[in-house]
Amino acid sequence: MSAPDLAHAWEVAAAVPDPEIPVVTVADLGILRDLRAEGPVVVARVTPTYSGCPATAAIELAIEGALAGAGFDVRIERVLSPPWTTDWITEEGREKLRAYGIAPPEKAGNSVRALFGETLVTCPHCGSTTTERLSEFGSTPCKAHYRCLSCREPFDYFKCL
Ligand SMILES: [Zn+2]
């Protein structure tokens, strides 16, 4: 039994798209933590965005399926600690979300309004921070629906914390 090629396995696993927002990958979102070898088996450590997120099982299956399809013996290990935060989203992931018309989550602690329990959300269309929340839930439970007061465009805010 030879050890699996972890570099190749990472390429395969990191390319798996998020089932809710297919423009970003599980690596972009920071959901895929790392891979390690246990004998001939690739163990993929996955941290769900939040424990109630219905996409978690789909994400784990997608990563497992991609690795198995590439010929790896794979086991998924769900890691709940430390909990996922939006700070784990890579810069590339944030760019892709913006390009897709979803406001990327603000980095924690960079907003004065966060002190008052309010999130400062930047419009992905024009960059204005003058935005209002229309509803707590957008097209999926992980998104809230917002409207920009500058350019009047509605948009989704990724809030899966
Ligand atoms: Zn705008």
PDB file of C-alpha atoms and ligand atoms in Angstrom:
ATOM      1  CA  MET A   1       0.000   0.000   0.000  1.00  0.00           C
ATOM      2  CA  SER A   2       1.588   3.277  -1.050  1.00  0.00           C
ATOM      3  CA  ALA A   3       0.807   6.655   0.466  1.00  0.00           C
ATOM      4  CA  PRO A   4      -1.634   8.758  -1.539  1.00  0.00           C
ATOM      5  CA  ASP A   5      -0.423  11.744  -3.554  1.00  0.00           C
ATOM      6  CA  LEU A   6      -1.737  14.499  -1.303  1.00  0.00           C
ATOM      7  CA  ALA A   7      -0.770  17.318  -3.669  1.00  0.00           C
ATOM      8  CA  HIS A   8      -2.908  15.776  -6.399  1.00  0.00           C
ATOM      9  CA  ALA A   9      -5.687  15.006  -3.929  1.00  0.00           C
ATOM     10  CA  TRP A  10      -5.701  18.655  -2.818  1.00  0.00           C
ATOM     11  CA  GLU A  11      -6.031  19.842  -6.442  1.00  0.00           C
ATOM     12  CA  VAL A  12      -9.031  17.563  -6.889  1.00  0.00           C
ATOM     13  CA  ALA A  13     -10.727  18.388  -3.585  1.00  0.00           C
ATOM     14  CA  ALA A  14     -10.013  22.126  -3.677  1.00  0.00           C
ATOM     15  CA  ALA A  15     -11.707  22.437  -7.074  1.00  0.00           C
ATOM     16  CA  VAL A  16     -15.070  21.184  -5.763  1.00  0.00           C
ATOM     17  CA  PRO A  17     -17.643  23.975  -6.148  1.00  0.00           C
ATOM     18  CA  ASP A  18     -19.859  25.068  -3.288  1.00  0.00           C
ATOM     19  CA  PRO A  19     -23.303  23.572  -3.962  1.00  0.00           C
ATOM     20  CA  GLU A  20     -25.084  26.820  -3.093  1.00  0.00           C
ATOM     21  CA  ILE A  21     -22.767  29.266  -4.828  1.00  0.00           C
ATOM     22  CA  PRO A  22     -21.032  27.301  -7.602  1.00  0.00           C
ATOM     23  CA  VAL A  23     -18.734  30.186  -8.570  1.00  0.00           C
ATOM     24  CA  VAL A  24     -16.661  29.575  -5.449  1.00  0.00           C
ATOM     25  CA  THR A  25     -14.914  26.379  -4.431  1.00  0.00           C
ATOM     26  CA  VAL A  26     -14.792  24.713  -1.028  1.00  0.00           C
ATOM     27  CA  ALA A  27     -11.175  25.900  -0.810  1.00  0.00           C
ATOM     28  CA  ASP A  28     -12.181  29.508  -1.621  1.00  0.00           C
ATOM     29  CA  LEU A  29     -14.649  29.411   1.252  1.00  0.00           C
ATOM     30  CA  GLY A  30     -12.186  27.812   3.649  1.00  0.00           C
ATOM     31  CA  ILE A  31     -14.567  24.911   4.256  1.00  0.00           C
ATOM     32  CA  LEU A  32     -11.969  22.378   3.141  1.00  0.00           C
ATOM     33  CA  ARG A  33      -9.382  22.649   5.915  1.00  0.00           C
ATOM     34  CA  ASP A  34      -6.695  20.167   4.924  1.00  0.00           C
ATOM     35  CA  LEU A  35      -5.939  16.666   3.750  1.00  0.00           C
ATOM     36  CA  ARG A  36      -3.776  14.098   5.404  1.00  0.00           C
ATOM     37  CA  ALA A  37      -2.808  10.525   4.681  1.00  0.00           C
ATOM     38  CA  GLU A  38      -3.747   7.690   6.987  1.00  0.00           C
ATOM     39  CA  GLY A  39      -1.991   4.773   5.380  1.00  0.00           C
ATOM     40  CA  PRO A  40      -3.486   4.572   1.874  1.00  0.00           C
ATOM     41  CA  VAL A  41      -6.531   6.670   2.816  1.00  0.00           C
ATOM     42  CA  VAL A  42      -6.938  10.411   2.206  1.00  0.00           C
ATOM     43  CA  VAL A  43      -8.641  12.062   5.167  1.00  0.00           C
ATOM     44  CA  ALA A  44     -10.310  15.338   4.216  1.00  0.00           C
ATOM     45  CA  ARG A  45     -11.074  17.651   7.109  1.00  0.00           C
ATOM     46  CA  VAL A  46     -14.158  19.754   6.458  1.00  0.00           C
ATOM     47  CA  THR A  47     -15.592  22.521   8.631  1.00  0.00           C
ATOM     48  CA  PRO A  48     -19.215  23.404   7.870  1.00  0.00           C
ATOM     49  CA  THR A  49     -20.102  27.069   7.566  1.00  0.00           C
ATOM     50  CA  TYR A  50     -22.593  26.635  10.356  1.00  0.00           C
ATOM     51  CA  SER A  51     -23.938  23.495  11.917  1.00  0.00           C
ATOM     52  CA  GLY A  52     -27.488  24.021  10.677  1.00  0.00           C
ATOM     53  CA  CYS A  53     -26.440  24.669   7.114  1.00  0.00           C
ATOM     54  CA  PRO A  54     -28.307  22.182   4.904  1.00  0.00           C
ATOM     55  CA  ALA A  55     -25.476  22.357   2.369  1.00  0.00           C
ATOM     56  CA  THR A  56     -22.983  20.679   4.707  1.00  0.00           C
ATOM     57  CA  ALA A  57     -23.881  17.098   3.810  1.00  0.00           C
ATOM     58  CA  ALA A  58     -23.909  17.992   0.109  1.00  0.00           C
ATOM     59  CA  ILE A  59     -20.461  19.577   0.421  1.00  0.00           C
ATOM     60  CA  GLU A  60     -19.038  16.531   2.172  1.00  0.00           C
ATOM     61  CA  LEU A  61     -20.525  14.202  -0.437  1.00  0.00           C
ATOM     62  CA  ALA A  62     -19.161  16.346  -3.261  1.00  0.00           C
ATOM     63  CA  ILE A  63     -15.627  16.308  -1.843  1.00  0.00           C
ATOM     64  CA  GLU A  64     -15.822  12.580  -1.165  1.00  0.00           C
ATOM     65  CA  GLY A  65     -17.167  11.944  -4.664  1.00  0.00           C
ATOM     66  CA  ALA A  66     -14.507  14.055  -6.370  1.00  0.00           C
ATOM     67  CA  LEU A  67     -11.661  12.281  -4.557  1.00  0.00           C
ATOM     68  CA  ALA A  68     -13.158   8.833  -5.078  1.00  0.00           C
ATOM     69  CA  GLY A  69     -13.631   9.671  -8.757  1.00  0.00           C
ATOM     70  CA  ALA A  70      -9.930  10.492  -8.997  1.00  0.00           C
ATOM     71  CA  GLY A  71      -9.083   7.066  -7.590  1.00  0.00           C
ATOM     72  CA  PHE A  72      -8.465   7.947  -3.947  1.00  0.00           C
ATOM     73  CA  ASP A  73      -9.671   6.045  -0.910  1.00  0.00           C
ATOM     74  CA  VAL A  74     -11.255   8.834   1.055  1.00  0.00           C
ATOM     75  CA  ARG A  75     -12.712   9.531   4.460  1.00  0.00           C
ATOM     76  CA  ILE A  76     -14.368  12.805   5.453  1.00  0.00           C
ATOM     77  CA  GLU A  77     -13.711  14.125   8.912  1.00  0.00           C
ATOM     78  CA  ARG A  78     -16.036  16.881  10.113  1.00  0.00           C
ATOM     79  CA  VAL A  79     -14.199  19.429  12.234  1.00  0.00           C
ATOM     80  CA  LEU A  80     -16.355  21.712  14.364  1.00  0.00           C
ATOM     81  CA  SER A  81     -13.605  23.389  16.342  1.00  0.00           C
ATOM     82  CA  PRO A  82     -12.400  26.003  15.733  1.00  0.00           C
ATOM     83  CA  PRO A  83     -15.710  27.091  14.187  1.00  0.00           C
ATOM     84  CA  TRP A  84     -15.723  28.391  10.622  1.00  0.00           C
ATOM     85  CA  THR A  85     -15.740  32.153  10.255  1.00  0.00           C
ATOM     86  CA  THR A  86     -16.123  34.289   7.167  1.00  0.00           C
ATOM     87  CA  ASP A  87     -12.502  35.363   7.706  1.00  0.00           C
ATOM     88  CA  TRP A  88     -11.535  31.986   6.245  1.00  0.00           C
ATOM     89  CA  ILE A  89     -12.867  33.012   2.835  1.00  0.00           C
ATOM     90  CA  THR A  90      -9.856  33.702   0.644  1.00  0.00           C
ATOM     91  CA  GLU A  91      -9.333  37.010  -1.170  1.00  0.00           C
ATOM     92  CA  GLU A  92      -9.916  35.135  -4.419  1.00  0.00           C
ATOM     93  CA  GLY A  93     -13.162  33.774  -3.000  1.00  0.00           C
ATOM     94  CA  ARG A  94     -14.295  37.285  -2.048  1.00  0.00           C
ATOM     95  CA  GLU A  95     -13.531  38.544  -5.561  1.00  0.00           C
ATOM     96  CA  LYS A  96     -15.552  35.709  -7.103  1.00  0.00           C
ATOM     97  CA  LEU A  97     -18.512  36.420  -4.795  1.00  0.00           C
ATOM     98  CA  ARG A  98     -18.425  40.105  -5.719  1.00  0.00           C
ATOM     99  CA  ALA A  99     -18.238  39.303  -9.420  1.00  0.00           C
ATOM    100  CA  TYR A 100     -21.237  37.004  -8.983  1.00  0.00           C
ATOM    101  CA  GLY A 101     -23.249  39.840  -7.413  1.00  0.00           C
ATOM    102  CA  ILE A 102     -23.141  38.559  -3.852  1.00  0.00           C
ATOM    103  CA  ALA A 103     -21.747  40.902  -1.246  1.00  0.00           C
ATOM    104  CA  PRO A 104     -18.859  39.043   0.376  1.00  0.00           C
ATOM    105  CA  PRO A 105     -19.049  38.938   4.156  1.00  0.00           C
ATOM    106  CA  GLU A 106     -17.215  41.776   5.822  1.00  0.00           C
ATOM    107  CA  LYS A 107     -14.122  40.800   7.732  1.00  0.00           C
ATOM    108  CA  ALA A 108     -14.930  40.583  11.396  1.00  0.00           C
ATOM    109  CA  GLY A 109     -14.186  43.666  13.430  1.00  0.00           C
ATOM    110  CA  ASN A 110     -13.756  46.128  10.559  1.00  0.00           C
ATOM    111  CA  SER A 111     -17.088  47.805  11.041  1.00  0.00           C
ATOM    112  CA  VAL A 112     -18.117  50.406  13.569  1.00  0.00           C
ATOM    113  CA  ARG A 113     -21.722  49.373  13.147  1.00  0.00           C
ATOM    114  CA  ALA A 114     -20.750  45.830  14.151  1.00  0.00           C
ATOM    115  CA  LEU A 115     -20.390  47.239  17.656  1.00  0.00           C
ATOM    116  CA  PHE A 116     -24.108  47.879  17.629  1.00  0.00           C
ATOM    117  CA  GLY A 117     -24.949  44.426  16.334  1.00  0.00           C
ATOM    118  CA  GLU A 118     -25.438  45.609  12.792  1.00  0.00           C
ATOM    119  CA  THR A 119     -23.387  44.439   9.852  1.00  0.00           C
ATOM    120  CA  LEU A 120     -22.051  46.986   7.421  1.00  0.00           C
ATOM    121  CA  VAL A 121     -22.827  45.513   4.024  1.00  0.00           C
ATOM    122  CA  THR A 122     -21.171  46.843   0.897  1.00  0.00           C
ATOM    123  CA  CYS A 123     -23.115  46.854  -2.389  1.00  0.00           C
ATOM    124  CA  PRO A 124     -21.394  44.451  -4.839  1.00  0.00           C
ATOM    125  CA  HIS A 125     -22.565  46.579  -7.782  1.00  0.00           C
ATOM    126  CA  CYS A 126     -21.369  50.083  -6.896  1.00  0.00           C
ATOM    127  CA  GLY A 127     -19.410  49.704  -3.644  1.00  0.00           C
ATOM    128  CA  SER A 128     -21.738  51.911  -1.606  1.00  0.00           C
ATOM    129  CA  THR A 129     -22.172  51.061   2.060  1.00  0.00           C
ATOM    130  CA  THR A 130     -25.565  52.750   2.167  1.00  0.00           C
ATOM    131  CA  THR A 131     -27.608  49.575   2.036  1.00  0.00           C
ATOM    132  CA  GLU A 132     -30.674  48.261   3.759  1.00  0.00           C
ATOM    133  CA  ARG A 133     -31.748  44.760   4.625  1.00  0.00           C
ATOM    134  CA  LEU A 134     -34.998  43.743   2.967  1.00  0.00           C
ATOM    135  CA  SER A 135     -35.322  40.326   4.560  1.00  0.00           C
ATOM    136  CA  GLU A 136     -33.368  38.012   6.795  1.00  0.00           C
ATOM    137  CA  PHE A 137     -33.398  35.220   4.218  1.00  0.00           C
ATOM    138  CA  GLY A 138     -32.477  35.466   0.561  1.00  0.00           C
ATOM    139  CA  SER A 139     -32.634  32.683  -2.010  1.00  0.00           C
ATOM    140  CA  THR A 140     -31.058  30.260   0.483  1.00  0.00           C
ATOM    141  CA  PRO A 141     -30.872  30.262   4.304  1.00  0.00           C
ATOM    142  CA  CYS A 142     -27.245  31.326   4.038  1.00  0.00           C
ATOM    143  CA  LYS A 143     -28.047  34.592   2.307  1.00  0.00           C
ATOM    144  CA  ALA A 144     -29.918  37.711   3.356  1.00  0.00           C
ATOM    145  CA  HIS A 145     -31.606  39.971   0.859  1.00  0.00           C
ATOM    146  CA  TYR A 146     -30.406  43.568   0.689  1.00  0.00           C
ATOM    147  CA  ARG A 147     -31.014  46.638  -1.435  1.00  0.00           C
ATOM    148  CA  CYS A 148     -28.506  49.348  -2.236  1.00  0.00           C
ATOM    149  CA  LEU A 149     -29.810  52.862  -1.538  1.00  0.00           C
ATOM    150  CA  SER A 150     -27.290  54.409  -3.942  1.00  0.00           C
ATOM    151  CA  CYS A 151     -27.778  52.398  -7.125  1.00  0.00           C
ATOM    152  CA  ARG A 152     -31.124  50.852  -6.107  1.00  0.00           C
ATOM    153  CA  GLU A 153     -29.959  47.349  -7.036  1.00  0.00           C
ATOM    154  CA  PRO A 154     -31.071  44.454  -4.862  1.00  0.00           C
ATOM    155  CA  PHE A 155     -28.442  41.882  -3.942  1.00  0.00           C
ATOM    156  CA  ASP A 156     -27.791  38.895  -1.706  1.00  0.00           C
ATOM    157  CA  TYR A 157     -25.474  39.069   1.260  1.00  0.00           C
ATOM    158  CA  PHE A 158     -23.666  35.876   2.240  1.00  0.00           C
ATOM    159  CA  LYS A 159     -24.253  35.647   5.967  1.00  0.00           C
ATOM    160  CA  CYS A 160     -23.732  31.977   6.737  1.00  0.00           C
ATOM    161  CA  LEU A 161     -21.900  32.334  10.044  1.00  0.00           C
TER     162      LEU A 161
HETATM  163 ZN    ZN B   1     -25.137  49.929  -5.259  1.00  0.00          ZN
END
